[in-house]
mmCIF file of C-alpha atoms in Angstrom:
data_model
loop_
_atom_site.group_PDB
_atom_site.id
_atom_site.type_symbol
_atom_site.label_atom_id
_atom_site.label_comp_id
_atom_site.label_asym_id
_atom_site.label_seq_id
_atom_site.Cartn_x
_atom_site.Cartn_y
_atom_site.Cartn_z
ATOM 1 C CA UNK A 84 11.297 -21.439 -59.738
ATOM 2 C CA UNK A 85 10.651 -23.873 -57.245
ATOM 3 C CA UNK A 86 9.066 -23.221 -53.841
ATOM 4 C CA UNK A 87 6.027 -23.079 -51.605
ATOM 5 C CA UNK A 88 3.219 -20.630 -51.709
ATOM 6 C CA UNK A 89 0.689 -19.891 -49.145
ATOM 7 C CA UNK A 90 -2.456 -17.754 -49.760
ATOM 8 C CA UNK A 91 -3.769 -15.580 -48.501
ATOM 9 C CA UNK A 92 -0.925 -13.614 -46.667
ATOM 10 C CA UNK A 93 -3.502 -11.987 -44.517
ATOM 11 C CA UNK A 94 -6.978 -13.347 -43.477
ATOM 12 C CA UNK A 95 -9.753 -12.074 -41.393
ATOM 13 C CA UNK A 96 -12.703 -14.134 -40.439
ATOM 14 C CA UNK A 97 -15.638 -13.815 -38.052
ATOM 15 C CA UNK A 98 -15.884 -16.061 -34.939
ATOM 16 C CA UNK A 99 -17.629 -19.200 -35.852
ATOM 17 C CA UNK A 100 -16.651 -19.349 -39.524
ATOM 18 C CA UNK A 101 -14.568 -22.122 -40.845
ATOM 19 C CA UNK A 102 -11.692 -21.024 -43.002
ATOM 20 C CA UNK A 103 -9.200 -22.843 -45.293
ATOM 21 C CA UNK A 104 -5.685 -21.985 -45.793
ATOM 22 C CA UNK A 105 -3.990 -22.942 -48.963
ATOM 23 C CA UNK A 106 -0.420 -24.332 -49.387
ATOM 24 C CA UNK A 107 1.005 -25.426 -52.731
ATOM 25 C CA UNK A 108 4.617 -26.843 -53.494
ATOM 26 C CA UNK A 109 6.270 -27.539 -56.747
ATOM 27 C CA UNK A 110 9.330 -29.044 -55.134
ATOM 28 C CA UNK A 111 8.226 -32.592 -55.824
ATOM 29 C CA UNK A 112 8.440 -33.314 -52.036
ATOM 30 C CA UNK A 113 6.433 -36.122 -50.614
ATOM 31 C CA UNK A 114 6.009 -34.649 -46.944
ATOM 32 C CA UNK A 115 4.261 -31.574 -46.148
ATOM 33 C CA UNK A 116 3.500 -29.951 -42.719
ATOM 34 C CA UNK A 117 1.283 -27.291 -41.106
ATOM 35 C CA UNK A 118 2.578 -25.417 -38.001
ATOM 36 C CA UNK A 119 1.100 -22.855 -35.927
ATOM 37 C CA UNK A 120 3.163 -19.990 -34.378
ATOM 38 C CA UNK A 121 1.997 -17.658 -31.785
ATOM 39 C CA UNK A 122 3.906 -14.386 -30.669
ATOM 40 C CA UNK A 123 7.207 -15.195 -28.884
ATOM 41 C CA UNK A 124 6.693 -18.916 -29.289
ATOM 42 C CA UNK A 125 8.162 -21.485 -31.543
ATOM 43 C CA UNK A 126 6.503 -23.652 -34.168
ATOM 44 C CA UNK A 127 3.878 -26.045 -32.991
ATOM 45 C CA UNK A 128 2.962 -28.970 -35.375
ATOM 46 C CA UNK A 129 -0.641 -29.101 -36.491
ATOM 47 C CA UNK A 130 -0.801 -31.990 -38.986
ATOM 48 C CA UNK A 131 1.635 -33.594 -41.249
ATOM 49 C CA UNK A 132 1.445 -35.995 -44.356
ATOM 50 C CA UNK A 133 4.144 -38.099 -45.690
ATOM 51 C CA UNK A 134 2.541 -39.172 -48.783
ATOM 52 C CA UNK A 135 -0.723 -38.579 -50.879
ATOM 53 C CA UNK A 136 -4.003 -39.622 -49.351
ATOM 54 C CA UNK A 137 -2.339 -39.968 -45.851
ATOM 55 C CA UNK A 138 -1.866 -37.623 -43.001
ATOM 56 C CA UNK A 139 -1.377 -37.827 -39.189
ATOM 57 C CA UNK A 140 -2.198 -35.437 -36.338
ATOM 58 C CA UNK A 141 0.582 -33.455 -34.800
ATOM 59 C CA UNK A 142 0.674 -31.921 -31.285
ATOM 60 C CA UNK A 143 -2.212 -29.551 -31.645
ATOM 61 C CA UNK A 144 -4.641 -31.014 -34.264
ATOM 62 C CA UNK A 145 -7.897 -30.314 -32.326
ATOM 63 C CA UNK A 146 -10.033 -27.863 -34.348
ATOM 64 C CA UNK A 147 -8.237 -28.310 -37.592
ATOM 65 C CA UNK A 148 -8.624 -30.618 -40.555
ATOM 66 C CA UNK A 149 -6.552 -31.278 -43.562
ATOM 67 C CA UNK A 150 -6.643 -33.115 -46.927
ATOM 68 C CA UNK A 151 -3.859 -34.349 -49.119
ATOM 69 C CA UNK A 152 -5.405 -35.344 -52.441
ATOM 70 C CA UNK A 153 -2.571 -34.210 -54.487
ATOM 71 C CA UNK A 154 1.110 -34.166 -54.018
ATOM 72 C CA UNK A 155 1.264 -30.527 -54.495
ATOM 73 C CA UNK A 156 -1.210 -29.463 -52.193
ATOM 74 C CA UNK A 157 -2.020 -29.689 -48.535
ATOM 75 C CA UNK A 158 -5.013 -27.265 -47.413
ATOM 76 C CA UNK A 159 -5.678 -26.589 -43.927
ATOM 77 C CA UNK A 160 -9.160 -25.923 -42.514
ATOM 78 C CA UNK A 161 -9.511 -23.990 -39.172
ATOM 79 C CA UNK A 162 -12.807 -24.896 -37.942
ATOM 80 C CA UNK A 163 -15.046 -23.109 -35.476
ATOM 81 C CA UNK A 164 -14.121 -25.700 -33.128
ATOM 82 C CA UNK A 165 -10.769 -24.264 -32.624
ATOM 83 C CA UNK A 166 -10.853 -22.060 -29.598
ATOM 84 C CA UNK A 167 -8.106 -19.599 -30.384
ATOM 85 C CA UNK A 168 -7.540 -19.481 -34.046
ATOM 86 C CA UNK A 169 -5.781 -16.152 -34.254
ATOM 87 C CA UNK A 170 -2.113 -17.176 -35.160
ATOM 88 C CA UNK A 171 0.579 -17.236 -37.987
ATOM 89 C CA UNK A 172 0.218 -20.392 -39.964
ATOM 90 C CA UNK A 173 3.257 -21.870 -41.741
ATOM 91 C CA UNK A 174 3.282 -24.508 -44.152
ATOM 92 C CA UNK A 175 6.454 -26.549 -44.991
ATOM 93 C CA UNK A 176 7.567 -29.443 -47.263
ATOM 94 C CA UNK A 177 10.474 -31.917 -46.845
ATOM 95 C CA UNK A 178 12.180 -34.059 -49.522
ATOM 96 C CA UNK A 179 13.051 -36.907 -47.062
ATOM 97 C CA UNK A 180 13.847 -37.664 -43.586
ATOM 98 C CA UNK A 181 17.518 -36.502 -43.812
ATOM 99 C CA UNK A 182 16.583 -33.257 -45.439
ATOM 100 C CA UNK A 183 15.628 -29.902 -44.389
ATOM 101 C CA UNK A 184 12.150 -28.395 -44.465
ATOM 102 C CA UNK A 185 11.184 -25.749 -46.926
ATOM 103 C CA UNK A 186 8.715 -23.191 -45.557
ATOM 104 C CA UNK A 187 6.163 -21.011 -47.266
ATOM 105 C CA UNK A 188 5.606 -17.211 -46.403
ATOM 106 C CA UNK A 189 2.802 -17.904 -43.936
ATOM 107 C CA UNK A 190 -0.705 -16.865 -43.527
ATOM 108 C CA UNK A 191 -1.733 -14.576 -40.618
ATOM 109 C CA UNK A 192 -5.155 -15.446 -39.576
ATOM 110 C CA UNK A 193 -7.205 -13.093 -37.410
ATOM 111 C CA UNK A 194 -10.690 -13.913 -36.055
ATOM 112 C CA UNK A 195 -12.680 -11.114 -35.073
ATOM 113 C CA UNK B 1403 8.578 -35.132 -20.840
ATOM 114 C CA UNK B 1404 10.580 -33.972 -23.959
ATOM 115 C CA UNK B 1405 11.744 -30.508 -24.105
ATOM 116 C CA UNK B 1406 13.832 -28.249 -26.363
ATOM 117 C CA UNK B 1407 15.072 -25.102 -24.717
ATOM 118 C CA UNK B 1408 16.493 -21.853 -26.423
ATOM 119 C CA UNK B 1409 17.189 -18.811 -24.429
ATOM 120 C CA UNK B 1410 14.104 -16.809 -24.613
ATOM 121 C CA UNK B 1411 15.919 -13.545 -23.948
ATOM 122 C CA UNK B 1412 17.165 -11.648 -26.853
ATOM 123 C CA UNK B 1413 20.878 -11.671 -27.570
ATOM 124 C CA UNK B 1414 22.429 -8.423 -28.189
ATOM 125 C CA UNK B 1415 25.955 -8.155 -29.585
ATOM 126 C CA UNK B 1416 28.101 -5.774 -31.302
ATOM 127 C CA UNK B 1417 29.030 -5.815 -35.009
ATOM 128 C CA UNK B 1418 32.162 -7.901 -35.654
ATOM 129 C CA UNK B 1419 31.729 -10.086 -32.489
ATOM 130 C CA UNK B 1420 30.879 -13.673 -32.382
ATOM 131 C CA UNK B 1421 27.201 -14.662 -31.524
ATOM 132 C CA UNK B 1422 26.769 -17.861 -29.677
ATOM 133 C CA UNK B 1423 23.183 -19.367 -29.407
ATOM 134 C CA UNK B 1424 22.475 -22.382 -27.300
ATOM 135 C CA UNK B 1425 19.833 -25.124 -27.756
ATOM 136 C CA UNK B 1426 19.372 -27.659 -24.992
ATOM 137 C CA UNK B 1427 17.184 -30.734 -24.856
ATOM 138 C CA UNK B 1428 15.930 -33.306 -22.653
ATOM 139 C CA UNK B 1429 14.378 -36.826 -22.995
ATOM 140 C CA UNK B 1430 15.340 -36.885 -26.900
ATOM 141 C CA UNK B 1431 17.620 -39.230 -28.681
ATOM 142 C CA UNK B 1432 17.825 -37.050 -31.809
ATOM 143 C CA UNK B 1433 18.923 -38.412 -35.089
ATOM 144 C CA UNK B 1434 19.970 -34.897 -36.101
ATOM 145 C CA UNK B 1435 19.591 -31.282 -35.093
ATOM 146 C CA UNK B 1436 18.885 -28.342 -37.601
ATOM 147 C CA UNK B 1437 19.099 -24.526 -37.310
ATOM 148 C CA UNK B 1438 16.837 -22.267 -38.992
ATOM 149 C CA UNK B 1439 16.712 -18.425 -39.374
ATOM 150 C CA UNK B 1440 13.435 -16.596 -39.179
ATOM 151 C CA UNK B 1441 12.817 -12.848 -40.087
ATOM 152 C CA UNK B 1442 9.674 -11.009 -38.690
ATOM 153 C CA UNK B 1443 6.630 -12.212 -40.540
ATOM 154 C CA UNK B 1444 8.226 -14.804 -42.630
ATOM 155 C CA UNK B 1445 8.704 -18.364 -42.798
ATOM 156 C CA UNK B 1446 11.947 -19.806 -41.401
ATOM 157 C CA UNK B 1447 14.887 -20.575 -43.597
ATOM 158 C CA UNK B 1448 17.125 -23.627 -43.352
ATOM 159 C CA UNK B 1449 20.825 -22.904 -42.308
ATOM 160 C CA UNK B 1450 22.741 -26.184 -41.052
ATOM 161 C CA UNK B 1451 21.998 -29.632 -40.290
ATOM 162 C CA UNK B 1452 24.257 -31.714 -37.870
ATOM 163 C CA UNK B 1453 23.938 -35.426 -37.509
ATOM 164 C CA UNK B 1454 24.198 -37.236 -34.075
ATOM 165 C CA UNK B 1455 27.762 -38.636 -34.949
ATOM 166 C CA UNK B 1456 28.977 -35.284 -35.961
ATOM 167 C CA UNK B 1457 30.863 -32.917 -33.517
ATOM 168 C CA UNK B 1458 31.076 -29.850 -35.700
ATOM 169 C CA UNK B 1459 29.602 -28.390 -38.879
ATOM 170 C CA UNK B 1460 30.633 -25.024 -40.740
ATOM 171 C CA UNK B 1461 29.097 -23.011 -43.382
ATOM 172 C CA UNK B 1462 30.777 -19.712 -44.260
ATOM 173 C CA UNK B 1463 30.453 -17.713 -41.090
ATOM 174 C CA UNK B 1464 28.352 -20.081 -39.367
ATOM 175 C CA UNK B 1465 29.419 -23.003 -37.006
ATOM 176 C CA UNK B 1466 27.359 -25.508 -35.264
ATOM 177 C CA UNK B 1467 28.524 -28.191 -32.527
ATOM 178 C CA UNK B 1468 26.662 -31.015 -31.316
ATOM 179 C CA UNK B 1469 27.246 -32.547 -27.960
ATOM 180 C CA UNK B 1470 24.916 -35.663 -27.343
ATOM 181 C CA UNK B 1471 26.441 -36.092 -23.895
ATOM 182 C CA UNK B 1472 25.417 -32.600 -22.778
ATOM 183 C CA UNK B 1473 22.309 -32.695 -24.724
ATOM 184 C CA UNK B 1474 23.301 -29.368 -26.379
ATOM 185 C CA UNK B 1475 24.115 -27.621 -29.506
ATOM 186 C CA UNK B 1476 25.697 -24.301 -29.881
ATOM 187 C CA UNK B 1477 25.277 -22.209 -32.927
ATOM 188 C CA UNK B 1478 27.944 -19.614 -33.663
ATOM 189 C CA UNK B 1479 28.042 -16.557 -36.140
ATOM 190 C CA UNK B 1480 31.482 -15.113 -36.451
ATOM 191 C CA UNK B 1481 32.026 -11.605 -37.551
ATOM 192 C CA UNK B 1482 28.424 -10.872 -37.067
ATOM 193 C CA UNK B 1483 26.739 -8.128 -38.964
ATOM 194 C CA UNK B 1484 23.518 -6.156 -38.606
ATOM 195 C CA UNK B 1485 21.983 -8.137 -41.284
ATOM 196 C CA UNK B 1486 22.282 -11.324 -38.933
ATOM 197 C CA UNK B 1487 19.612 -9.926 -36.847
ATOM 198 C CA UNK B 1488 16.683 -12.357 -36.745
ATOM 199 C CA UNK B 1489 15.365 -15.160 -34.496
ATOM 200 C CA UNK B 1490 17.256 -18.470 -34.748
ATOM 201 C CA UNK B 1491 15.398 -21.556 -34.261
ATOM 202 C CA UNK B 1492 16.712 -25.101 -33.398
ATOM 203 C CA UNK B 1493 14.805 -28.321 -34.378
ATOM 204 C CA UNK B 1494 15.333 -32.022 -33.783
ATOM 205 C CA UNK B 1495 14.375 -35.118 -35.455
ATOM 206 C CA UNK B 1496 14.141 -38.150 -33.247
ATOM 207 C CA UNK B 1497 15.934 -41.126 -33.905
ATOM 208 C CA UNK B 1498 13.351 -43.556 -33.400
ATOM 209 C CA UNK B 1499 10.308 -44.181 -35.707
ATOM 210 C CA UNK B 1500 10.037 -43.367 -39.319
ATOM 211 C CA UNK B 1501 7.976 -40.203 -39.244
ATOM 212 C CA UNK B 1502 9.966 -37.120 -40.626
ATOM 213 C CA UNK B 1503 8.740 -34.910 -37.949
ATOM 214 C CA UNK B 1504 10.750 -32.007 -36.431
ATOM 215 C CA UNK B 1505 10.176 -30.431 -33.163
ATOM 216 C CA UNK B 1506 11.264 -26.733 -32.852
ATOM 217 C CA UNK B 1507 12.467 -24.729 -29.974
ATOM 218 C CA UNK B 1508 10.998 -21.442 -29.207
ATOM 219 C CA UNK B 1509 13.880 -19.550 -30.888
ATOM 220 C CA UNK B 1510 16.414 -16.933 -29.566
ATOM 221 C CA UNK B 1511 16.403 -13.317 -31.047
ATOM 222 C CA UNK B 1512 19.666 -12.066 -32.080
ATOM 223 C CA UNK B 1513 20.193 -8.180 -32.542
ATOM 224 C CA UNK B 1514 23.483 -7.033 -33.828
ATOM 225 C CA UNK B 1515 24.252 -3.315 -33.465
ATOM 226 C CA UNK B 1516 26.737 -1.282 -35.172
#
């Protein structure tokens, strides 16, 4: 059963701690994405990767880092430098430029 | 600057009526436009894609139009049902460059009542 998984669904962290959000896909897609969604707002692109071992900053990359060591995996680290990390984080993958994006179920991060 | 605008106010309609949602954009030359449905606390789900050279696309009760002169897409749900209640997002892929990068609107919440 193909799809994208994100874990955990809910995550609580203390201010000043780094936290890593997991994203795995078995769709064999080359491109993967991380978005942030705040209440009443659309999706804002944090980072994206079009191929293994390569990634680019999106519109709001400050305070975040990623890696793409395997095609299936694209973890996102929210660092202590991110000023307002509490949000709903969505991971997506895409087969190619003319295709749709498939989204994971999301991780809701709350920083206390 | 580039901007994608969707009506931020919720759209309330009666079951059986046609819902029409609007997506306007400025300073884009999109290669295509996509529509997604998002339920609360869940990831968006793809609905339809329409290319810049297409005027209209249909899928079951859904219809999308794309007017590159007006820089607008309309998304229609005919014979709406309470199960259609959700937030609907439009997204654009720019025509220039090679990056497969979408830009999303803020979404419009649709509420279908009995």
